[in-house]
Short mmCIF file of C-alpha atoms in Angstrom, two decimals:
data_model
loop_
_atom_site.label_atom_id
_atom_site.label_comp_id
_atom_site.label_asym_id
_atom_site.label_seq_id
_atom_site.Cartn_x
_atom_site.Cartn_y
_atom_site.Cartn_z
CA MET A 85 129.61 -11.46 -119.57
CA LEU A 86 130.40 -14.96 -118.38
CA ASP A 87 127.67 -17.54 -118.32
CA GLU A 88 127.53 -20.96 -116.70
CA ASN A 89 124.63 -23.34 -117.01
CA LYS A 90 123.38 -26.86 -116.54
CA GLU A 91 120.34 -26.98 -118.88
CA THR A 92 117.63 -29.58 -118.95
CA ALA A 93 118.60 -33.02 -120.17
CA GLY A 94 116.03 -32.86 -122.95
CA LYS A 95 117.50 -29.72 -124.51
CA ILE A 96 121.04 -31.01 -124.40
CA ARG A 97 120.09 -34.37 -125.85
CA THR A 98 118.17 -32.64 -128.65
CA ALA A 99 121.18 -30.48 -129.50
CA ALA A 100 123.59 -33.38 -129.40
CA ALA A 101 121.34 -35.57 -131.50
CA GLY A 102 121.03 -32.77 -134.03
CA SER A 103 124.76 -32.50 -134.66
CA SER A 104 126.14 -33.94 -137.87
CA ARG A 105 128.27 -36.33 -135.88
CA THR A 106 126.27 -38.12 -133.19
CA ARG A 107 127.64 -38.79 -129.75
CA GLY A 108 129.57 -41.90 -128.99
CA ALA A 109 130.75 -42.38 -132.60
CA THR A 110 133.18 -45.21 -133.01
CA THR A 111 134.72 -47.50 -135.56
CA THR A 112 135.65 -51.14 -135.57
CA PRO A 113 138.83 -51.72 -133.54
CA GLN A 114 141.82 -53.18 -135.32
CA ARG A 115 145.10 -54.08 -133.60
CA ARG A 116 148.16 -52.55 -135.23
CA GLU A 117 151.71 -53.79 -135.47
CA SER A 118 154.47 -51.82 -133.77
CA GLY A 119 156.78 -49.40 -135.54
CA LEU A 120 154.12 -47.90 -137.83
CA THR A 121 155.11 -44.90 -139.89
CA ARG A 122 153.24 -42.38 -142.01
CA SER A 123 151.38 -43.41 -145.13
CA SER A 124 153.35 -42.90 -148.32
CA SER A 125 150.55 -42.87 -150.88
CA GLY A 126 147.59 -40.76 -151.84
CA ILE A 127 146.89 -37.02 -151.68
CA GLY A 128 146.74 -37.24 -147.90
CA SER A 129 150.04 -39.07 -147.67
CA ASN A 130 151.46 -36.60 -145.16
CA ARG A 131 149.02 -37.90 -142.56
CA PRO A 132 150.00 -40.62 -140.09
CA SER A 133 147.67 -43.43 -139.22
CA LEU A 134 145.71 -43.42 -135.99
CA ALA A 135 148.37 -45.58 -134.38
CA PRO A 136 150.71 -43.73 -131.99
CA ARG A 137 153.55 -41.88 -133.68
CA ALA A 138 156.75 -43.88 -133.99
CA GLU A 139 159.42 -43.33 -131.34
CA THR A 140 163.14 -43.89 -131.73
CA ALA A 141 162.60 -47.36 -130.38
CA ALA A 142 159.15 -48.57 -131.34
CA PRO A 143 157.27 -50.37 -128.57
CA SER A 144 156.09 -53.90 -129.01
CA PRO A 145 152.45 -54.53 -129.95
CA ALA A 146 151.74 -55.49 -126.35
CA THR A 147 152.59 -51.97 -125.14
CA CYS A 148 150.39 -50.14 -127.66
CA PRO A 149 146.65 -49.72 -127.18
CA PRO A 150 144.56 -51.30 -129.97
CA PHE A 151 143.68 -48.23 -132.02
CA ARG A 152 140.94 -48.09 -134.61
CA VAL A 153 142.55 -47.49 -137.96
CA PRO A 154 140.23 -46.92 -140.91
CA THR A 155 141.80 -45.86 -144.19
CA VAL A 156 140.26 -43.00 -146.14
CA ALA A 157 141.05 -41.11 -149.30
CA CYS A 158 141.74 -37.40 -149.19
CA THR A 159 140.52 -34.90 -151.74
CA THR A 160 142.07 -31.65 -152.87
CA LEU A 161 138.81 -29.85 -152.05
CA ASP A 162 139.49 -30.10 -148.32
CA ARG A 163 142.37 -28.72 -146.29
CA MET A 164 143.14 -32.00 -144.54
CA THR A 165 145.43 -32.47 -141.59
CA ASP A 166 147.50 -35.27 -140.14
CA PHE A 167 144.36 -36.93 -138.77
CA ASN A 168 143.34 -39.97 -140.82
CA ILE A 169 139.82 -40.64 -139.63
CA THR A 170 136.41 -41.86 -140.54
CA THR A 171 133.29 -41.07 -138.55
CA THR A 172 130.18 -43.09 -137.89
CA ARG A 173 126.73 -42.79 -136.42
CA GLN A 174 125.38 -44.69 -133.45
CA THR A 175 121.95 -45.40 -132.14
CA ALA A 176 122.88 -44.16 -128.65
CA ALA A 177 125.87 -42.70 -126.82
CA GLY A 178 128.49 -45.30 -126.08
CA SER A 179 126.41 -48.16 -127.46
CA GLY A 180 129.26 -49.47 -129.59
CA MET A 181 126.91 -50.03 -132.56
CA ALA A 182 128.65 -48.51 -135.57
CA ALA A 183 127.08 -47.68 -138.92
CA ALA A 184 128.46 -46.65 -142.29
CA PRO A 185 131.11 -43.89 -142.58
CA GLU A 186 129.74 -40.45 -143.39
CA ASP A 187 132.42 -37.76 -143.13
CA VAL A 188 136.20 -38.02 -143.36
CA ARG A 189 136.98 -34.56 -142.06
CA PRO A 190 138.15 -33.94 -138.48
CA VAL A 191 135.46 -32.77 -136.07
CA SER A 192 137.79 -29.95 -134.98
CA VAL A 193 137.50 -27.00 -137.36
CA SER A 194 141.00 -25.90 -136.35
CA ALA A 195 142.31 -29.36 -137.26
CA ARG A 196 140.81 -28.95 -140.72
CA LEU A 197 142.49 -25.56 -141.09
CA GLY A 198 145.90 -26.65 -139.83
CA ARG A 199 146.16 -24.43 -136.75
CA LEU A 200 144.17 -23.12 -133.79
CA GLN A 201 142.08 -20.21 -135.04
CA PHE A 202 138.67 -18.63 -134.83
CA HIS A 203 136.11 -19.87 -137.34
CA ARG A 204 134.46 -17.69 -139.95
CA SER A 205 131.45 -17.76 -137.62
CA GLY A 206 133.58 -15.86 -135.12
CA LYS A 207 133.66 -18.69 -132.57
CA PHE A 208 136.39 -20.87 -131.04
CA ARG A 209 135.76 -23.74 -128.62
CA VAL A 210 137.85 -25.44 -125.94
CA LEU A 211 136.80 -28.53 -123.97
CA GLN A 212 138.43 -29.18 -120.58
CA LEU A 213 138.68 -32.70 -119.15
CA ALA A 214 139.66 -32.81 -115.48
CA ASP A 215 140.72 -35.65 -113.19
CA ILE A 216 140.04 -38.79 -115.21
CA GLN A 217 142.24 -40.47 -112.60
CA ASP A 218 142.24 -44.03 -113.85
CA SER A 219 144.35 -47.11 -114.59
CA PRO A 220 144.99 -48.86 -117.94
CA LYS A 221 141.45 -50.24 -117.86
CA VAL A 222 139.70 -46.89 -118.12
CA ASN A 223 136.12 -46.89 -116.83
CA LYS A 224 133.73 -47.24 -119.76
CA ASP A 225 131.42 -44.52 -118.41
CA THR A 226 134.36 -42.11 -118.42
CA VAL A 227 134.99 -42.93 -122.08
CA ARG A 228 131.28 -42.54 -122.84
CA LEU A 229 131.25 -39.08 -121.26
CA ILE A 230 134.34 -37.99 -123.19
CA ALA A 231 132.87 -39.24 -126.48
CA ALA A 232 129.47 -37.66 -125.86
CA ALA A 233 131.00 -34.31 -124.85
CA LEU A 234 133.17 -34.28 -127.98
CA ASP A 235 130.19 -34.95 -130.22
CA ALA A 236 127.97 -32.39 -128.51
CA ALA A 237 130.57 -29.61 -128.24
CA ARG A 238 132.67 -30.24 -131.40
CA PRO A 239 135.63 -28.40 -129.83
CA ASP A 240 138.66 -27.02 -131.63
CA VAL A 241 140.95 -28.42 -128.96
CA VAL A 242 140.72 -30.46 -125.75
CA ILE A 243 142.83 -29.67 -122.68
CA PHE A 244 143.52 -32.35 -120.06
CA THR A 245 144.24 -30.54 -116.80
CA GLY A 246 146.08 -33.24 -114.87
CA ASN A 247 145.54 -36.37 -112.79
CA GLN A 248 144.74 -38.43 -115.85
CA ILE A 249 146.74 -41.31 -114.34
CA ALA A 250 145.83 -42.73 -110.92
CA GLY A 251 149.43 -43.33 -109.94
CA TYR A 252 148.31 -44.77 -106.59
CA ASP A 253 146.29 -47.54 -108.29
CA ASP A 254 147.24 -51.08 -107.32
CA VAL A 255 148.24 -51.81 -110.90
CA PHE A 256 151.29 -49.54 -110.32
CA ARG A 257 152.17 -50.97 -106.90
CA ASP A 258 155.61 -52.18 -108.02
CA THR A 259 156.77 -48.64 -108.89
CA PHE A 260 154.46 -46.53 -106.70
CA ARG A 261 155.95 -43.54 -104.86
CA ARG A 262 154.04 -41.18 -102.61
CA ARG A 263 156.08 -38.11 -103.47
CA ARG A 264 158.16 -37.01 -106.44
CA TRP A 265 161.39 -37.03 -104.41
CA ASP A 266 160.87 -40.65 -103.32
CA ASP A 267 162.71 -43.35 -105.24
CA ALA A 268 160.63 -45.57 -107.51
CA ASN A 269 161.50 -49.23 -108.04
CA ARG A 270 163.31 -49.11 -111.40
CA THR A 271 163.20 -52.88 -111.82
CA HIS A 272 159.58 -52.79 -112.98
CA ILE A 273 159.54 -49.34 -114.57
CA GLY A 274 159.23 -50.81 -118.07
CA VAL A 275 156.00 -52.57 -117.14
CA THR A 276 154.62 -49.37 -115.64
CA THR A 277 155.57 -47.45 -118.78
CA SER A 278 153.58 -49.89 -120.90
CA LYS A 279 150.56 -49.66 -118.60
CA VAL A 280 150.57 -45.84 -118.59
CA ARG A 281 150.84 -45.82 -122.37
CA VAL A 282 147.78 -48.09 -122.61
CA ALA A 283 145.84 -45.82 -120.23
CA MET A 284 146.74 -42.75 -122.29
CA GLY A 285 145.60 -44.51 -125.45
CA GLU A 286 142.23 -45.46 -123.99
CA MET A 287 141.60 -41.89 -122.81
CA LEU A 288 142.69 -40.40 -126.13
CA ARG A 289 140.91 -42.88 -128.37
CA PRO A 290 137.67 -40.80 -128.70
CA LEU A 291 139.70 -37.71 -129.66
CA ILE A 292 141.85 -39.48 -132.24
CA GLU A 293 138.83 -41.13 -133.84
CA ARG A 294 137.24 -37.71 -134.31
CA GLY A 295 140.35 -35.78 -135.31
CA ILE A 296 140.44 -33.41 -132.33
CA PRO A 297 143.84 -32.11 -131.15
CA PHE A 298 144.68 -31.94 -127.47
CA ALA A 299 147.03 -30.50 -124.86
CA TRP A 300 148.07 -32.42 -121.74
CA THR A 301 149.44 -31.36 -118.36
CA TYR A 302 149.95 -33.05 -114.99
CA GLY A 303 148.57 -33.17 -111.46
CA ASN A 304 149.61 -34.58 -108.11
CA HIS A 305 148.79 -38.25 -108.85
CA ASP A 306 150.28 -38.82 -112.33
CA MET A 307 153.85 -39.05 -111.05
CA GLN A 308 152.88 -41.47 -108.26
CA SER A 309 153.01 -44.24 -110.86
CA GLY A 310 156.80 -43.89 -110.63
CA LEU A 311 157.26 -42.10 -113.97
CA ASP A 312 158.80 -38.63 -114.10
CA THR A 313 156.90 -35.86 -115.85
CA SER A 314 159.50 -35.66 -118.62
CA VAL A 315 159.02 -39.38 -119.36
CA MET A 316 155.23 -39.09 -119.50
CA GLU A 317 155.62 -36.03 -121.72
CA GLU A 318 157.51 -38.02 -124.34
CA MET A 319 154.92 -40.79 -124.09
CA VAL A 320 151.89 -38.56 -124.67
CA ARG A 321 153.61 -36.82 -127.58
CA TYR A 322 153.62 -40.26 -129.22
CA PHE A 323 149.87 -39.94 -129.97
CA PRO A 324 148.37 -38.15 -133.00
CA GLY A 325 146.88 -34.76 -132.24
CA CYS A 326 149.14 -33.99 -129.27
CA LEU A 327 150.09 -30.30 -129.18
CA ASN A 328 152.63 -30.68 -126.37
CA PRO A 329 155.92 -29.48 -127.87
CA PRO A 330 159.40 -30.91 -127.34
CA SER A 331 160.68 -29.17 -124.21
CA PRO A 332 163.88 -27.11 -124.23
CA ALA A 333 167.00 -28.89 -123.00
CA ALA A 334 166.18 -28.41 -119.33
CA ALA A 335 165.93 -30.49 -116.19
CA GLU A 336 162.75 -32.05 -114.84
CA PRO A 337 160.54 -29.04 -113.97
CA PHE A 338 160.58 -29.69 -110.24
CA ALA A 339 164.19 -30.76 -109.83
CA ASP A 340 165.57 -30.09 -106.35
CA ALA A 341 168.35 -27.87 -107.70
CA ALA A 342 167.54 -24.17 -107.50
CA ASP A 343 165.91 -23.66 -110.90
CA ASP A 344 168.63 -25.27 -113.01
CA ALA A 345 166.68 -24.26 -116.11
CA ALA A 346 166.36 -20.57 -115.20
CA ASP A 347 168.58 -19.40 -118.05
CA VAL A 348 167.28 -21.81 -120.69
CA PRO A 349 165.31 -19.71 -123.21
CA PHE A 350 161.69 -20.39 -124.02
CA VAL A 351 161.34 -21.78 -127.53
CA GLU A 352 158.70 -21.02 -130.15
CA GLN A 353 158.32 -23.90 -132.56
CA ALA A 354 155.96 -25.77 -134.84
CA VAL A 355 154.43 -29.11 -133.89
CA PRO A 356 153.73 -30.72 -137.29
CA GLU A 357 153.39 -34.16 -135.71
CA SER A 358 150.20 -32.89 -134.02
CA GLY A 359 148.33 -32.76 -137.33
CA LEU A 360 148.24 -28.95 -137.19
CA PRO A 361 151.23 -28.09 -139.39
CA ASP A 362 150.79 -24.32 -139.10
CA GLN A 363 150.40 -24.20 -135.32
CA ARG A 364 153.10 -22.45 -133.30
CA VAL A 365 153.75 -23.36 -129.67
CA ILE A 366 155.88 -21.56 -127.08
CA SER A 367 157.44 -24.19 -124.84
CA CYS A 368 158.68 -23.85 -121.28
CA GLU A 369 159.01 -27.32 -119.74
CA PRO A 370 157.06 -30.59 -119.73
CA GLY A 371 153.38 -29.82 -119.19
CA THR A 372 153.89 -26.04 -119.51
CA PHE A 373 153.49 -24.21 -122.83
CA ALA A 374 151.42 -21.57 -124.64
CA LEU A 375 149.19 -21.99 -127.69
CA PRO A 376 148.45 -18.82 -129.69
CA VAL A 377 145.00 -18.73 -131.33
CA MET A 378 144.72 -16.72 -134.55
CA SER A 379 141.91 -14.71 -136.10
CA ALA A 380 139.99 -16.32 -138.98
CA ASP A 381 142.10 -14.48 -141.55
CA ARG A 382 145.31 -15.30 -139.64
CA SER A 383 146.28 -11.63 -139.50
CA ARG A 384 146.78 -11.53 -135.71
CA VAL A 385 146.87 -13.53 -132.50
CA VAL A 386 143.52 -13.03 -130.76
CA LEU A 387 143.89 -15.29 -127.76
CA GLY A 388 146.36 -17.44 -125.86
CA LEU A 389 145.79 -20.80 -124.18
CA VAL A 390 148.44 -21.41 -121.51
CA VAL A 391 148.79 -24.97 -120.24
CA LEU A 392 150.62 -25.01 -116.89
CA ASP A 393 152.06 -27.75 -114.70
CA SER A 394 150.98 -26.37 -111.33
CA GLY A 395 153.04 -28.82 -109.26
CA ASP A 396 152.21 -31.78 -107.05
CA TYR A 397 153.33 -31.75 -103.40
CA ALA A 398 155.44 -29.45 -101.22
CA ARG A 399 158.20 -30.87 -99.02
CA GLU A 400 156.92 -28.89 -96.07
CA GLY A 401 153.44 -30.43 -96.51
CA GLY A 402 150.36 -29.75 -98.57
CA TYR A 403 150.28 -29.19 -102.28
CA GLY A 404 153.04 -27.71 -104.40
CA SER A 405 153.25 -24.78 -106.79
CA PRO A 406 154.49 -24.09 -110.32
CA SER A 407 158.26 -24.11 -110.77
CA ALA A 408 160.20 -20.84 -110.74
CA ARG A 409 160.76 -21.26 -114.47
CA ALA A 410 157.03 -21.71 -115.08
CA LEU A 411 156.25 -18.52 -113.13
CA ARG A 412 158.81 -16.63 -115.20
CA PHE A 413 157.14 -18.08 -118.29
CA LEU A 414 153.78 -16.66 -117.18
CA ARG A 415 155.34 -13.19 -116.95
CA GLU A 416 156.69 -13.40 -120.49
CA VAL A 417 153.78 -15.01 -122.33
CA PRO A 418 151.77 -11.80 -122.99
CA GLN A 419 154.61 -10.16 -124.91
CA ARG A 420 155.48 -13.46 -126.61
CA ILE A 421 152.03 -13.66 -128.21
CA GLY A 422 151.83 -10.03 -129.23
CA GLY A 423 149.83 -8.59 -126.34
CA ALA A 424 146.81 -10.88 -126.61
CA ARG A 425 145.37 -12.10 -123.34
CA SER A 426 145.41 -15.76 -122.29
CA LEU A 427 143.39 -18.23 -120.27
CA VAL A 428 145.49 -20.53 -118.05
CA PHE A 429 144.61 -24.23 -117.67
CA GLN A 430 146.20 -26.10 -114.76
CA HIS A 431 145.50 -28.76 -112.17
CA LEU A 432 145.69 -27.12 -108.74
CA PRO A 433 143.41 -24.22 -107.77
CA LEU A 434 145.00 -21.06 -106.35
CA PRO A 435 144.62 -19.89 -102.72
CA GLN A 436 142.65 -16.93 -104.13
CA TYR A 437 139.76 -19.29 -104.90
CA TYR A 438 138.81 -18.84 -101.26
CA ASP A 439 138.24 -15.15 -101.98
CA VAL A 440 135.18 -15.97 -104.11
CA LEU A 441 133.67 -17.94 -101.21
CA ARG A 442 131.86 -16.62 -98.16
CA THR A 443 132.51 -17.76 -94.58
CA VAL A 444 129.44 -19.08 -92.76
CA PRO A 445 128.64 -20.93 -89.51
CA SER A 446 129.41 -24.63 -89.64
CA ASN A 447 125.73 -25.52 -89.32
CA GLU A 448 124.60 -23.44 -92.30
CA GLU A 449 123.07 -25.39 -95.15
CA ASN A 450 125.65 -26.58 -97.73
CA ALA A 451 128.59 -25.24 -95.66
CA MET A 452 131.92 -26.87 -96.54
CA GLN A 453 134.96 -26.96 -94.27
CA GLY A 454 138.09 -25.37 -95.67
CA TYR A 455 141.30 -27.28 -96.36
CA ARG A 456 144.46 -27.20 -94.19
CA THR A 457 145.26 -23.50 -93.64
CA HIS A 458 141.53 -22.74 -94.10
CA ASP A 459 140.15 -25.62 -92.05
CA ALA A 460 139.02 -23.42 -89.17
CA GLN A 461 136.33 -21.88 -91.37
CA TYR A 462 133.28 -23.10 -93.28
CA TYR A 463 132.34 -21.76 -96.69
CA VAL A 464 129.65 -21.44 -99.33
CA LEU A 465 129.85 -19.77 -102.74
CA ASP A 466 129.64 -15.98 -102.56
CA PRO A 467 126.75 -15.09 -104.90
CA ASP A 468 128.30 -11.66 -105.50
CA ARG A 469 131.54 -13.19 -106.80
CA THR A 470 130.38 -16.40 -108.51
CA LEU A 471 128.06 -17.05 -111.42
CA PRO A 472 124.67 -18.68 -111.02
CA GLY A 473 124.47 -22.45 -111.32
CA GLY A 474 127.80 -23.30 -109.70
CA TYR A 475 128.28 -25.54 -106.69
CA LEU A 476 130.76 -26.08 -103.87
CA GLY A 477 130.97 -29.72 -102.83
CA GLU A 478 134.24 -29.66 -100.85
CA GLY A 479 136.81 -27.24 -99.48
CA VAL A 480 139.25 -25.81 -102.02
CA SER A 481 142.41 -27.97 -101.84
CA CYS A 482 144.97 -25.35 -102.78
CA PRO A 483 148.64 -24.97 -101.78
CA ASP A 484 149.31 -23.66 -98.27
CA HIS A 485 151.56 -20.91 -99.58
CA ASP A 486 150.91 -18.32 -102.28
CA SER A 487 153.46 -18.78 -105.08
CA GLY A 488 152.68 -15.34 -106.52
CA GLU A 489 150.95 -16.81 -109.57
CA PHE A 490 147.73 -14.83 -109.08
CA ALA A 491 149.69 -11.57 -108.77
CA ILE A 492 151.48 -12.33 -112.06
CA LEU A 493 148.18 -12.99 -113.84
CA ARG A 494 146.66 -9.80 -112.42
CA ASP A 495 149.59 -7.42 -112.77
CA THR A 496 150.72 -8.31 -116.29
CA ASP A 497 147.25 -7.48 -117.62
CA GLY A 498 147.77 -10.35 -120.03
CA TYR A 499 145.34 -12.92 -118.68
CA ILE A 500 141.64 -13.69 -118.62
CA GLY A 501 141.84 -16.03 -115.66
CA VAL A 502 142.73 -19.54 -114.53
CA VAL A 503 140.88 -22.85 -114.94
CA ALA A 504 141.60 -25.70 -112.51
CA GLY A 505 140.43 -29.20 -111.64
CA HIS A 506 141.68 -31.22 -108.64
CA ASP A 507 138.63 -30.72 -106.40
CA HIS A 508 136.39 -33.41 -107.89
CA ARG A 509 133.19 -32.07 -106.36
CA ASN A 510 133.52 -28.37 -107.17
CA GLY A 511 132.01 -26.73 -110.24
CA PHE A 512 131.84 -22.94 -110.27
CA VAL A 513 133.03 -19.78 -111.99
CA GLY A 514 134.18 -16.88 -109.85
CA SER A 515 135.59 -13.44 -110.55
CA LEU A 516 138.31 -11.66 -108.58
CA ASN A 517 140.17 -8.49 -109.59
CA GLY A 518 138.94 -8.92 -113.15
CA LEU A 519 140.16 -12.53 -113.45
CA MET A 520 138.04 -15.65 -113.89
CA LEU A 521 138.61 -18.36 -111.27
CA VAL A 522 137.08 -21.56 -112.64
CA ALA A 523 136.65 -24.90 -110.84
CA THR A 524 135.75 -27.98 -112.89
CA PRO A 525 134.57 -31.29 -111.40
CA THR A 526 135.91 -34.70 -112.38
CA CYS A 527 134.86 -36.34 -115.62
CA GLY A 528 136.07 -39.72 -114.34
CA PHE A 529 134.11 -42.59 -112.79
CA SER A 530 136.95 -44.38 -110.99
CA SER A 531 137.47 -41.94 -108.12
CA TYR A 532 135.37 -39.83 -105.77
CA GLY A 533 133.22 -37.06 -107.16
CA PRO A 534 129.69 -35.70 -107.45
CA ALA A 535 126.71 -37.89 -108.27
CA ALA A 536 127.27 -39.84 -111.47
CA ALA A 537 124.88 -37.64 -113.44
CA ASN A 538 126.91 -34.54 -112.53
CA ARG A 539 130.37 -35.75 -113.62
CA ALA A 540 131.23 -33.43 -116.43
CA ALA A 541 133.46 -31.90 -119.04
CA ARG A 542 133.63 -28.12 -119.29
CA LEU A 543 133.08 -26.24 -122.54
CA PHE A 544 134.45 -22.75 -123.21
CA GLU A 545 133.18 -20.77 -126.18
CA PHE A 546 135.10 -17.66 -127.26
CA ASP A 547 133.53 -15.02 -129.52
CA ILE A 548 135.75 -12.86 -131.74
CA ARG A 549 133.65 -9.81 -130.83
CA HIS A 550 134.60 -10.15 -127.14
CA PRO A 551 137.29 -12.86 -126.95
CA TYR A 552 138.17 -12.15 -123.33
CA SER A 553 134.67 -12.84 -122.02
CA PRO A 554 134.14 -16.51 -122.83
CA ARG A 555 130.97 -18.36 -122.02
CA THR A 556 131.31 -21.66 -120.21
CA GLN A 557 129.06 -24.61 -119.50
CA LEU A 558 129.38 -27.96 -117.74
CA LEU A 559 128.42 -30.84 -120.02
CA THR A 560 127.25 -33.51 -117.61
CA TYR A 561 126.92 -37.25 -117.97
CA GLY A 562 123.24 -37.13 -117.04
CA GLU A 563 122.47 -34.61 -119.77
CA LEU A 564 124.56 -36.18 -122.52
CA VAL A 565 124.41 -39.91 -121.83
CA GLY A 566 121.88 -40.68 -119.13
CA LYS A 567 122.22 -43.50 -116.63
CA PRO A 568 125.73 -44.90 -116.02
CA SER A 569 126.31 -48.49 -117.01
CA GLY A 570 128.63 -49.27 -114.12
CA GLY A 571 127.93 -49.64 -110.44
CA LYS A 572 127.30 -46.80 -108.04
CA ALA A 573 129.86 -44.00 -108.41
CA TYR A 574 131.94 -43.16 -105.34
CA THR A 575 130.59 -39.96 -103.79
CA PHE A 576 130.74 -38.32 -100.39
CA ALA A 577 129.14 -35.42 -98.50
CA VAL A 578 126.50 -33.25 -100.15
CA GLU A 579 126.54 -30.87 -103.04
CA GLY A 580 126.36 -27.23 -102.10
CA GLN A 581 124.47 -25.05 -104.55
CA SER A 582 124.77 -21.36 -105.35
CA ASN A 583 121.75 -19.47 -104.06
CA ALA A 584 121.79 -17.13 -107.06
CA ALA A 585 119.16 -17.67 -109.72
CA GLY A 586 118.92 -17.05 -113.43
CA GLY A 587 121.65 -16.51 -116.00
CA ASP A 588 121.19 -19.89 -117.68
CA VAL A 589 122.74 -20.47 -121.09
CA ASN A 590 122.96 -23.51 -123.32
CA LEU A 591 125.99 -23.36 -125.62
CA LEU A 592 124.90 -26.53 -127.41
CA LYS A 593 121.49 -25.36 -128.57
CA LYS A 594 120.80 -22.74 -131.23
CA PRO A 595 117.62 -20.75 -130.50
CA GLY A 596 114.77 -21.52 -132.85
CA LEU A 597 112.20 -19.14 -134.26
CA LEU A 598 109.80 -19.44 -131.32
CA ALA A 599 112.62 -18.87 -128.83
CA GLY A 600 113.62 -15.74 -130.72
CA VAL A 601 110.07 -14.40 -130.69
CA ALA A 602 109.77 -15.15 -126.98
CA ALA A 603 112.99 -13.26 -126.30
CA VAL A 604 111.67 -10.21 -128.14
CA LEU A 605 108.34 -10.31 -126.31
CA LYS A 606 110.19 -10.49 -123.00
CA LYS A 607 111.76 -7.13 -123.72
CA LEU A 608 108.44 -5.42 -124.49
#
């Protein structure tokens, strides 16, 4: 059974405070020189520093974000990875007040073990971050939320589902383009490249400090900075912990030619630079790849995580769709990972998301007008097809035309469902034809969204006993951090709320003795 919940702030704060690594942990920033390479001494000498991985042509110090780079010793008692980190405690989330180091191991259990796999406890955790949508000066409340969610959830891996970069921001005005097929001003592209790299570094800083690997895909605003997806892909792979693999020798995924890369084979490869030397990745094209997740004893693939570039805009209007090559990749993934089922993470929601909504009169409470091809109708969540606790705060902004993606996910019998962002004010979990349809609100504070307290990351917890029925929970700013430090967050309209009740779950809090007794008494 799927569960979604927004628990009381007190419970969440208690759980987060009780973790061995408190929220908002940080270390003293130190600026690094360019062209850094891996350490060549000590037992952990195969680990790079926290500075971005060296490229063929190393950027100048001005183009690199100032990473925190503590140096720690590694012991043979621990299976260490390519993360070279130290952790600290703080008095409060995001306070910036660091204390003495306490644990040198990565927060991610999978990072400690060298590949994505279930723990001996039988659990595996994924944290989704949607629509950060910011410039090089990333909003400090966004960073606080990311740090607090990492400390509370302690995920194995983080997946960024697109629109990390606000390509329309004024800082990119010299290279801005409205659509992918528009020409960007190449004269200033080097400056834009440096600014995007800085933005990536600021967003990734909390992950790198904690030793948590990540996967990264794209939305409809990233490319508006003027950088092609393939360029941004090489840039993000520059950072420690990145699981994005080198893409096969293929064209830009949305090239105008009729699927130039159709005959280029999909490649299974290792990504040792990620810090997970034993992890295998099946690559398709920039922003599209599959991550197999193994059992605790590594005897079999239990689960797949598919990261998909769902497109940006369509020439005929509205939003785009995955490339033909990406759709072919979806058909082949189940057999590529040995028959295990996968959960797909992407930016754009599918048209089928409307099938878990219910049409209502325009004057009904919490009714939201549909988008483009659905704008003649008003909608609320269908309580028979969505889990309790979700909300609909805007119409689903999906492509006008059905690319056939949902049919592939349904008919191959190799998928659990699809997880999307894009609609900053929607947070719900639906079910259609046996597939999860998940909407996650923005975690960013520099664009529109729900009330500041409800901006969130989404946690998925998989259990080895039923790996295809994950539990999920929104980890909100209000619950984890409290009051935002910045000004009033940009919001609009109202938040619709599911009229279903019950079904609450808190993935961050272990039940105590009294809770266990109460649960037993309830059944009597």
